[in-house]
Structure formats: structure tokens, C-alpha cells
Amino acid sequence: GAGSSSAAILAIEYAAKMGAKIINASWGSTQCSKILDDSIKKLVEKNVLFVVAAGNSRSNLSESPEYPAVIRSSNSITVGASTRDFLRAGFSNWGELVHVVAPGKDILSIYPGGVYAVLDGTSMATPLVAGQAALLWGKYPGATAQQVKQALIDSVRVGTFAVQSKGETRGVSAYEALGRALAAH
């Protein structure tokens, strides 16, 4: 579907007001308003992790920015898509602004009415990372959004990905990384 930036801002603000710890942002645009940028950055104060899809334009985000994927905030993590062969999915945006990749090719999905389909996209990968973040926070409820983000980045399995962290997230490794970080404090 489609939506407006104003609706996205209202949704972000509503989720934070209702106590959401994680916001899955599987949407994007080539346009960004200052208000959207500010709304995402204000989530830091509320300790909310913003997990955002990198986009499906086969582009280096540094050269062809898409929003909110390129908005830099200490509590946001940008997710590209990988294949079952442990490669960056050809449709996935990439580059140093992408923090991690997760499976996003050939993902079995359900539509209303019980219809199943196999889908591709960074919008398939992003909820997997949001789910990993939720599991981490369930295990370590005192963690900050920044600690959960860093644990996800630190958990990567190295592969042939054109991303800053050079890897695909791994849940068990993220548990270990966050446990070490919290124990160090």
C-alpha cells in the first residue's frame, strides 16, 4: 500500500506513547520531512528501538538515499535482505548505511483470509530483526535500545554482504553479546 509521512509520524508517536519498545518500520520513501526525522530521533529519549527496512531499489543508500533508512540515530538499525544462500538479495539496498542483513528472499507469508504467498523484500527481513530485538529485551529487560542495537550488530555472521557490519544477524550470538555488554557495566 501507500501512506503519508504525516500518518507515519502519527503512528510512531502513538506507538511510543503506548509504551512500545520496538517499532518495525517496513516502509520507505525518497522524500523526508524534518518532522519525520525529529520524530524518529525523539525515540532515543523514550528508549525505543527503531528497526527500519533498507528498501528494495538495488541502490547504495549513500548515493540514492531512502527514508527513514538513512536517518542516523543511536537507536535506529537499518536492515537489508539476504538470501537462503547467504548472499545479499539482489533487490536489497546496500552500503555503509545498512547495519545488518536478515533473510528477506522467499519468505512464506500470510494474507488476510488465510491465503499464503512467498514474498521478497527488506520488509520481510526487518520484522525478523525486530523479533530478535524483542527476544533480547525479554531476556535482558534492563538493556537500552542502543545496547540491543549494538548486540544485534555484534552478532553478525560474516558473509558476502555490502553492509557496514558485513554480516547477517544471529539471535544466539546477540544474546551472548548483550549479556557480555551488560555484565561489563
JSON list of C-alpha atoms in Angstrom, two decimals:
[
{"chain": "A", "resi": 1, "resn": "GLY", "atom": "CA", "xyz": [0.00, 0.00, 0.00]},
{"chain": "A", "resi": 2, "resn": "ALA", "atom": "CA", "xyz": [0.88, 3.61, 0.41]},
{"chain": "A", "resi": 3, "resn": "GLY", "atom": "CA", "xyz": [0.71, 6.22, 3.11]},
{"chain": "A", "resi": 4, "resn": "SER", "atom": "CA", "xyz": [1.77, 9.71, 4.01]},
{"chain": "A", "resi": 5, "resn": "SER", "atom": "CA", "xyz": [4.65, 10.99, 6.12]},
{"chain": "A", "resi": 6, "resn": "SER", "atom": "CA", "xyz": [2.11, 12.60, 8.45]},
{"chain": "A", "resi": 7, "resn": "ALA", "atom": "CA", "xyz": [0.46, 9.20, 9.03]},
{"chain": "A", "resi": 8, "resn": "ALA", "atom": "CA", "xyz": [3.87, 7.62, 9.68]},
{"chain": "A", "resi": 9, "resn": "ILE", "atom": "CA", "xyz": [4.68, 10.33, 12.22]},
{"chain": "A", "resi": 10, "resn": "LEU", "atom": "CA", "xyz": [1.35, 9.80, 13.98]},
{"chain": "A", "resi": 11, "resn": "ALA", "atom": "CA", "xyz": [1.95, 6.04, 14.07]},
{"chain": "A", "resi": 12, "resn": "ILE", "atom": "CA", "xyz": [5.47, 6.47, 15.50]},
{"chain": "A", "resi": 13, "resn": "GLU", "atom": "CA", "xyz": [4.25, 8.90, 18.16]},
{"chain": "A", "resi": 14, "resn": "TYR", "atom": "CA", "xyz": [1.29, 6.66, 19.05]},
{"chain": "A", "resi": 15, "resn": "ALA", "atom": "CA", "xyz": [3.48, 3.56, 19.40]},
{"chain": "A", "resi": 16, "resn": "ALA", "atom": "CA", "xyz": [5.91, 5.40, 21.68]},
{"chain": "A", "resi": 17, "resn": "LYS", "atom": "CA", "xyz": [3.07, 6.89, 23.73]},
{"chain": "A", "resi": 18, "resn": "MET", "atom": "CA", "xyz": [1.57, 3.41, 24.21]},
{"chain": "A", "resi": 19, "resn": "GLY", "atom": "CA", "xyz": [4.90, 2.08, 25.52]},
{"chain": "A", "resi": 20, "resn": "ALA", "atom": "CA", "xyz": [6.28, 0.23, 22.51]},
{"chain": "A", "resi": 21, "resn": "LYS", "atom": "CA", "xyz": [9.94, -0.68, 22.97]},
{"chain": "A", "resi": 22, "resn": "ILE", "atom": "CA", "xyz": [10.47, -1.58, 19.29]},
{"chain": "A", "resi": 23, "resn": "ILE", "atom": "CA", "xyz": [9.00, -0.06, 16.15]},
{"chain": "A", "resi": 24, "resn": "ASN", "atom": "CA", "xyz": [9.21, -2.06, 12.92]},
{"chain": "A", "resi": 25, "resn": "ALA", "atom": "CA", "xyz": [9.35, 0.37, 10.01]},
{"chain": "A", "resi": 26, "resn": "SER", "atom": "CA", "xyz": [8.93, -1.73, 6.86]},
{"chain": "A", "resi": 27, "resn": "TRP", "atom": "CA", "xyz": [8.25, 1.25, 4.64]},
{"chain": "A", "resi": 28, "resn": "GLY", "atom": "CA", "xyz": [10.14, 3.98, 2.91]},
{"chain": "A", "resi": 29, "resn": "SER", "atom": "CA", "xyz": [10.25, 6.93, 0.55]},
{"chain": "A", "resi": 30, "resn": "THR", "atom": "CA", "xyz": [12.75, 9.05, -1.32]},
{"chain": "A", "resi": 31, "resn": "GLN", "atom": "CA", "xyz": [11.29, 12.08, 0.49]},
{"chain": "A", "resi": 32, "resn": "CYS", "atom": "CA", "xyz": [11.78, 13.02, 4.14]},
{"chain": "A", "resi": 33, "resn": "SER", "atom": "CA", "xyz": [10.47, 15.84, 6.24]},
{"chain": "A", "resi": 34, "resn": "LYS", "atom": "CA", "xyz": [12.28, 17.45, 9.16]},
{"chain": "A", "resi": 35, "resn": "ILE", "atom": "CA", "xyz": [9.30, 16.46, 11.33]},
{"chain": "A", "resi": 36, "resn": "LEU", "atom": "CA", "xyz": [9.72, 12.75, 10.44]},
{"chain": "A", "resi": 37, "resn": "ASP", "atom": "CA", "xyz": [13.45, 12.96, 11.15]},
{"chain": "A", "resi": 38, "resn": "ASP", "atom": "CA", "xyz": [12.77, 14.65, 14.51]},
{"chain": "A", "resi": 39, "resn": "SER", "atom": "CA", "xyz": [10.08, 12.10, 15.43]},
{"chain": "A", "resi": 40, "resn": "ILE", "atom": "CA", "xyz": [12.49, 9.22, 14.92]},
{"chain": "A", "resi": 41, "resn": "LYS", "atom": "CA", "xyz": [15.31, 10.92, 16.81]},
{"chain": "A", "resi": 42, "resn": "LYS", "atom": "CA", "xyz": [12.96, 11.72, 19.74]},
{"chain": "A", "resi": 43, "resn": "LEU", "atom": "CA", "xyz": [12.56, 7.96, 20.27]},
{"chain": "A", "resi": 44, "resn": "VAL", "atom": "CA", "xyz": [16.03, 7.94, 21.87]},
{"chain": "A", "resi": 45, "resn": "GLU", "atom": "CA", "xyz": [14.57, 9.76, 24.88]},
{"chain": "A", "resi": 46, "resn": "LYS", "atom": "CA", "xyz": [11.92, 7.06, 25.24]},
{"chain": "A", "resi": 47, "resn": "ASN", "atom": "CA", "xyz": [14.39, 4.16, 24.84]},
{"chain": "A", "resi": 48, "resn": "VAL", "atom": "CA", "xyz": [12.61, 2.87, 21.72]},
{"chain": "A", "resi": 49, "resn": "LEU", "atom": "CA", "xyz": [14.48, 0.85, 19.09]},
{"chain": "A", "resi": 50, "resn": "PHE", "atom": "CA", "xyz": [13.55, 1.85, 15.52]},
{"chain": "A", "resi": 51, "resn": "VAL", "atom": "CA", "xyz": [14.12, -1.08, 13.14]},
{"chain": "A", "resi": 52, "resn": "VAL", "atom": "CA", "xyz": [13.88, 0.11, 9.54]},
{"chain": "A", "resi": 53, "resn": "ALA", "atom": "CA", "xyz": [13.87, -1.58, 6.13]},
{"chain": "A", "resi": 54, "resn": "ALA", "atom": "CA", "xyz": [16.75, -0.59, 3.84]},
{"chain": "A", "resi": 55, "resn": "GLY", "atom": "CA", "xyz": [14.49, -0.63, 0.76]},
{"chain": "A", "resi": 56, "resn": "ASN", "atom": "CA", "xyz": [14.31, -2.62, -2.45]},
{"chain": "A", "resi": 57, "resn": "SER", "atom": "CA", "xyz": [15.76, -0.32, -5.10]},
{"chain": "A", "resi": 58, "resn": "ARG", "atom": "CA", "xyz": [19.06, -2.18, -5.60]},
{"chain": "A", "resi": 59, "resn": "SER", "atom": "CA", "xyz": [20.84, 1.02, -4.62]},
{"chain": "A", "resi": 60, "resn": "ASN", "atom": "CA", "xyz": [23.71, 2.15, -2.45]},
{"chain": "A", "resi": 61, "resn": "LEU", "atom": "CA", "xyz": [21.89, 4.23, 0.16]},
{"chain": "A", "resi": 62, "resn": "SER", "atom": "CA", "xyz": [24.83, 6.65, 0.37]},
{"chain": "A", "resi": 63, "resn": "GLU", "atom": "CA", "xyz": [24.25, 7.57, -3.28]},
{"chain": "A", "resi": 64, "resn": "SER", "atom": "CA", "xyz": [20.46, 7.16, -3.52]},
{"chain": "A", "resi": 65, "resn": "PRO", "atom": "CA", "xyz": [19.02, 7.84, -0.07]},
{"chain": "A", "resi": 66, "resn": "GLU", "atom": "CA", "xyz": [15.68, 6.42, 1.04]},
{"chain": "A", "resi": 67, "resn": "TYR", "atom": "CA", "xyz": [13.95, 7.43, 4.24]},
{"chain": "A", "resi": 68, "resn": "PRO", "atom": "CA", "xyz": [13.76, 6.54, 7.05]},
{"chain": "A", "resi": 69, "resn": "ALA", "atom": "CA", "xyz": [16.53, 4.03, 6.24]},
{"chain": "A", "resi": 70, "resn": "VAL", "atom": "CA", "xyz": [19.25, 6.68, 6.06]},
{"chain": "A", "resi": 71, "resn": "ILE", "atom": "CA", "xyz": [18.22, 8.65, 9.15]},
{"chain": "A", "resi": 72, "resn": "ARG", "atom": "CA", "xyz": [21.10, 8.27, 11.60]},
{"chain": "A", "resi": 73, "resn": "SER", "atom": "CA", "xyz": [20.11, 7.87, 15.22]},
{"chain": "A", "resi": 74, "resn": "SER", "atom": "CA", "xyz": [21.71, 5.90, 18.03]},
{"chain": "A", "resi": 75, "resn": "ASN", "atom": "CA", "xyz": [18.51, 3.90, 18.45]},
{"chain": "A", "resi": 76, "resn": "SER", "atom": "CA", "xyz": [17.82, 3.03, 14.79]},
{"chain": "A", "resi": 77, "resn": "ILE", "atom": "CA", "xyz": [19.06, 0.00, 12.89]},
{"chain": "A", "resi": 78, "resn": "THR", "atom": "CA", "xyz": [18.74, -0.35, 9.12]},
{"chain": "A", "resi": 79, "resn": "VAL", "atom": "CA", "xyz": [18.14, -3.84, 7.74]},
{"chain": "A", "resi": 80, "resn": "GLY", "atom": "CA", "xyz": [18.95, -5.19, 4.28]},
{"chain": "A", "resi": 81, "resn": "ALA", "atom": "CA", "xyz": [17.84, -8.56, 2.92]},
{"chain": "A", "resi": 82, "resn": "SER", "atom": "CA", "xyz": [19.79, -11.78, 2.41]},
{"chain": "A", "resi": 83, "resn": "THR", "atom": "CA", "xyz": [19.02, -14.98, 0.52]},
{"chain": "A", "resi": 84, "resn": "ARG", "atom": "CA", "xyz": [18.94, -18.58, 1.72]},
{"chain": "A", "resi": 85, "resn": "ASP", "atom": "CA", "xyz": [22.36, -18.94, 0.05]},
{"chain": "A", "resi": 86, "resn": "PHE", "atom": "CA", "xyz": [23.81, -16.40, 2.50]},
{"chain": "A", "resi": 87, "resn": "LEU", "atom": "CA", "xyz": [24.17, -13.65, -0.10]},
{"chain": "A", "resi": 88, "resn": "ARG", "atom": "CA", "xyz": [22.79, -10.12, -0.24]},
{"chain": "A", "resi": 89, "resn": "ALA", "atom": "CA", "xyz": [19.46, -10.29, -2.05]},
{"chain": "A", "resi": 90, "resn": "GLY", "atom": "CA", "xyz": [19.80, -8.58, -5.44]},
{"chain": "A", "resi": 91, "resn": "PHE", "atom": "CA", "xyz": [16.82, -6.29, -4.82]},
{"chain": "A", "resi": 92, "resn": "SER", "atom": "CA", "xyz": [18.08, -5.08, -1.43]},
{"chain": "A", "resi": 93, "resn": "ASN", "atom": "CA", "xyz": [19.52, -1.63, -0.93]},
{"chain": "A", "resi": 94, "resn": "TRP", "atom": "CA", "xyz": [23.03, -1.79, 0.43]},
{"chain": "A", "resi": 95, "resn": "GLY", "atom": "CA", "xyz": [26.04, 0.24, 1.53]},
{"chain": "A", "resi": 96, "resn": "GLU", "atom": "CA", "xyz": [27.65, 1.54, 4.67]},
{"chain": "A", "resi": 97, "resn": "LEU", "atom": "CA", "xyz": [24.32, 2.92, 5.94]},
{"chain": "A", "resi": 98, "resn": "VAL", "atom": "CA", "xyz": [22.91, -0.62, 6.22]},
{"chain": "A", "resi": 99, "resn": "HIS", "atom": "CA", "xyz": [23.77, -2.08, 9.63]},
{"chain": "A", "resi": 100, "resn": "VAL", "atom": "CA", "xyz": [22.79, -5.74, 9.17]},
{"chain": "A", "resi": 101, "resn": "VAL", "atom": "CA", "xyz": [21.02, -8.08, 6.80]},
{"chain": "A", "resi": 102, "resn": "ALA", "atom": "CA", "xyz": [18.47, -10.80, 7.59]},
{"chain": "A", "resi": 103, "resn": "PRO", "atom": "CA", "xyz": [16.56, -13.34, 5.50]},
{"chain": "A", "resi": 104, "resn": "GLY", "atom": "CA", "xyz": [14.29, -11.48, 3.08]},
{"chain": "A", "resi": 105, "resn": "LYS", "atom": "CA", "xyz": [14.03, -13.71, -0.01]},
{"chain": "A", "resi": 106, "resn": "ASP", "atom": "CA", "xyz": [11.39, -16.43, -0.45]},
{"chain": "A", "resi": 107, "resn": "ILE", "atom": "CA", "xyz": [9.68, -15.75, 2.89]},
{"chain": "A", "resi": 108, "resn": "LEU", "atom": "CA", "xyz": [6.40, -17.62, 3.41]},
{"chain": "A", "resi": 109, "resn": "SER", "atom": "CA", "xyz": [3.79, -15.02, 4.36]},
{"chain": "A", "resi": 110, "resn": "ILE", "atom": "CA", "xyz": [0.07, -14.94, 5.03]},
{"chain": "A", "resi": 111, "resn": "TYR", "atom": "CA", "xyz": [-2.55, -12.52, 3.77]},
{"chain": "A", "resi": 112, "resn": "PRO", "atom": "CA", "xyz": [-5.99, -11.84, 5.26]},
{"chain": "A", "resi": 113, "resn": "GLY", "atom": "CA", "xyz": [-8.36, -14.70, 4.56]},
{"chain": "A", "resi": 114, "resn": "GLY", "atom": "CA", "xyz": [-5.72, -17.39, 5.13]},
{"chain": "A", "resi": 115, "resn": "VAL", "atom": "CA", "xyz": [-4.01, -17.03, 1.74]},
{"chain": "A", "resi": 116, "resn": "TYR", "atom": "CA", "xyz": [-0.29, -17.85, 1.72]},
{"chain": "A", "resi": 117, "resn": "ALA", "atom": "CA", "xyz": [2.33, -16.41, -0.60]},
{"chain": "A", "resi": 118, "resn": "VAL", "atom": "CA", "xyz": [6.12, -16.39, -0.89]},
{"chain": "A", "resi": 119, "resn": "LEU", "atom": "CA", "xyz": [7.39, -12.80, -0.73]},
{"chain": "A", "resi": 120, "resn": "ASP", "atom": "CA", "xyz": [10.69, -10.97, -1.14]},
{"chain": "A", "resi": 121, "resn": "GLY", "atom": "CA", "xyz": [11.81, -7.67, 0.33]},
{"chain": "A", "resi": 122, "resn": "THR", "atom": "CA", "xyz": [13.59, -5.85, 3.08]},
{"chain": "A", "resi": 123, "resn": "SER", "atom": "CA", "xyz": [10.10, -5.61, 4.61]},
{"chain": "A", "resi": 124, "resn": "MET", "atom": "CA", "xyz": [10.38, -9.37, 5.14]},
{"chain": "A", "resi": 125, "resn": "ALA", "atom": "CA", "xyz": [13.84, -9.05, 6.75]},
{"chain": "A", "resi": 126, "resn": "THR", "atom": "CA", "xyz": [13.09, -6.13, 9.06]},
{"chain": "A", "resi": 127, "resn": "PRO", "atom": "CA", "xyz": [10.48, -7.91, 11.23]},
{"chain": "A", "resi": 128, "resn": "LEU", "atom": "CA", "xyz": [12.96, -10.75, 11.80]},
{"chain": "A", "resi": 129, "resn": "VAL", "atom": "CA", "xyz": [15.42, -8.28, 13.30]},
{"chain": "A", "resi": 130, "resn": "ALA", "atom": "CA", "xyz": [12.63, -6.61, 15.30]},
{"chain": "A", "resi": 131, "resn": "GLY", "atom": "CA", "xyz": [11.72, -10.07, 16.62]},
{"chain": "A", "resi": 132, "resn": "GLN", "atom": "CA", "xyz": [15.33, -10.76, 17.59]},
{"chain": "A", "resi": 133, "resn": "ALA", "atom": "CA", "xyz": [15.37, -7.43, 19.42]},
{"chain": "A", "resi": 134, "resn": "ALA", "atom": "CA", "xyz": [12.17, -8.38, 21.29]},
{"chain": "A", "resi": 135, "resn": "LEU", "atom": "CA", "xyz": [13.70, -11.69, 22.37]},
{"chain": "A", "resi": 136, "resn": "LEU", "atom": "CA", "xyz": [16.83, -9.87, 23.57]},
{"chain": "A", "resi": 137, "resn": "TRP", "atom": "CA", "xyz": [14.81, -7.40, 25.60]},
{"chain": "A", "resi": 138, "resn": "GLY", "atom": "CA", "xyz": [12.77, -10.27, 27.04]},
{"chain": "A", "resi": 139, "resn": "LYS", "atom": "CA", "xyz": [15.99, -11.86, 28.29]},
{"chain": "A", "resi": 140, "resn": "TYR", "atom": "CA", "xyz": [17.62, -8.56, 29.35]},
{"chain": "A", "resi": 141, "resn": "PRO", "atom": "CA", "xyz": [14.78, -6.13, 30.26]},
{"chain": "A", "resi": 142, "resn": "GLY", "atom": "CA", "xyz": [17.20, -3.57, 31.71]},
{"chain": "A", "resi": 143, "resn": "ALA", "atom": "CA", "xyz": [19.02, -3.08, 28.41]},
{"chain": "A", "resi": 144, "resn": "THR", "atom": "CA", "xyz": [18.83, 0.17, 26.47]},
{"chain": "A", "resi": 145, "resn": "ALA", "atom": "CA", "xyz": [17.80, 0.47, 22.83]},
{"chain": "A", "resi": 146, "resn": "GLN", "atom": "CA", "xyz": [21.41, 1.30, 21.97]},
{"chain": "A", "resi": 147, "resn": "GLN", "atom": "CA", "xyz": [22.66, -1.85, 23.75]},
{"chain": "A", "resi": 148, "resn": "VAL", "atom": "CA", "xyz": [20.13, -4.04, 21.92]},
{"chain": "A", "resi": 149, "resn": "LYS", "atom": "CA", "xyz": [21.11, -2.42, 18.60]},
{"chain": "A", "resi": 150, "resn": "GLN", "atom": "CA", "xyz": [24.80, -2.98, 19.26]},
{"chain": "A", "resi": 151, "resn": "ALA", "atom": "CA", "xyz": [24.22, -6.60, 20.30]},
{"chain": "A", "resi": 152, "resn": "LEU", "atom": "CA", "xyz": [22.42, -7.23, 17.00]},
{"chain": "A", "resi": 153, "resn": "ILE", "atom": "CA", "xyz": [25.29, -5.65, 15.07]},
{"chain": "A", "resi": 154, "resn": "ASP", "atom": "CA", "xyz": [27.89, -7.56, 17.11]},
{"chain": "A", "resi": 155, "resn": "SER", "atom": "CA", "xyz": [26.08, -10.85, 16.48]},
{"chain": "A", "resi": 156, "resn": "VAL", "atom": "CA", "xyz": [26.58, -10.94, 12.73]},
{"chain": "A", "resi": 157, "resn": "ARG", "atom": "CA", "xyz": [27.84, -13.88, 10.75]},
{"chain": "A", "resi": 158, "resn": "VAL", "atom": "CA", "xyz": [30.31, -12.61, 8.18]},
{"chain": "A", "resi": 159, "resn": "GLY", "atom": "CA", "xyz": [29.33, -13.13, 4.56]},
{"chain": "A", "resi": 160, "resn": "THR", "atom": "CA", "xyz": [29.46, -11.51, 1.17]},
{"chain": "A", "resi": 161, "resn": "PHE", "atom": "CA", "xyz": [27.35, -8.52, 2.11]},
{"chain": "A", "resi": 162, "resn": "ALA", "atom": "CA", "xyz": [27.86, -4.92, 1.11]},
{"chain": "A", "resi": 163, "resn": "VAL", "atom": "CA", "xyz": [26.95, -3.64, 4.56]},
{"chain": "A", "resi": 164, "resn": "GLN", "atom": "CA", "xyz": [28.87, -1.78, 7.21]},
{"chain": "A", "resi": 165, "resn": "SER", "atom": "CA", "xyz": [28.92, -4.68, 9.67]},
{"chain": "A", "resi": 166, "resn": "LYS", "atom": "CA", "xyz": [29.49, -7.27, 6.94]},
{"chain": "A", "resi": 167, "resn": "GLY", "atom": "CA", "xyz": [27.11, -9.83, 8.29]},
{"chain": "A", "resi": 168, "resn": "GLU", "atom": "CA", "xyz": [23.75, -11.41, 8.86]},
{"chain": "A", "resi": 169, "resn": "THR", "atom": "CA", "xyz": [22.24, -11.24, 12.35]},
{"chain": "A", "resi": 170, "resn": "ARG", "atom": "CA", "xyz": [22.30, -14.31, 14.56]},
{"chain": "A", "resi": 171, "resn": "GLY", "atom": "CA", "xyz": [19.97, -14.48, 17.58]},
{"chain": "A", "resi": 172, "resn": "VAL", "atom": "CA", "xyz": [22.10, -16.67, 19.86]},
{"chain": "A", "resi": 173, "resn": "SER", "atom": "CA", "xyz": [25.18, -14.55, 19.23]},
{"chain": "A", "resi": 174, "resn": "ALA", "atom": "CA", "xyz": [23.14, -11.43, 20.01]},
{"chain": "A", "resi": 175, "resn": "TYR", "atom": "CA", "xyz": [22.13, -12.91, 23.40]},
{"chain": "A", "resi": 176, "resn": "GLU", "atom": "CA", "xyz": [25.79, -13.55, 24.16]},
{"chain": "A", "resi": 177, "resn": "ALA", "atom": "CA", "xyz": [26.87, -10.08, 23.00]},
{"chain": "A", "resi": 178, "resn": "LEU", "atom": "CA", "xyz": [24.23, -8.30, 25.09]},
{"chain": "A", "resi": 179, "resn": "GLY", "atom": "CA", "xyz": [24.98, -10.47, 28.12]},
{"chain": "A", "resi": 180, "resn": "ARG", "atom": "CA", "xyz": [28.68, -9.55, 27.90]},
{"chain": "A", "resi": 181, "resn": "ALA", "atom": "CA", "xyz": [27.87, -5.84, 27.48]},
{"chain": "A", "resi": 182, "resn": "LEU", "atom": "CA", "xyz": [25.55, -5.76, 30.49]},
{"chain": "A", "resi": 183, "resn": "ALA", "atom": "CA", "xyz": [27.96, -7.78, 32.64]},
{"chain": "A", "resi": 184, "resn": "ALA", "atom": "CA", "xyz": [30.72, -5.26, 31.87]},
{"chain": "A", "resi": 185, "resn": "HIS", "atom": "CA", "xyz": [28.68, -2.46, 33.48]}
]
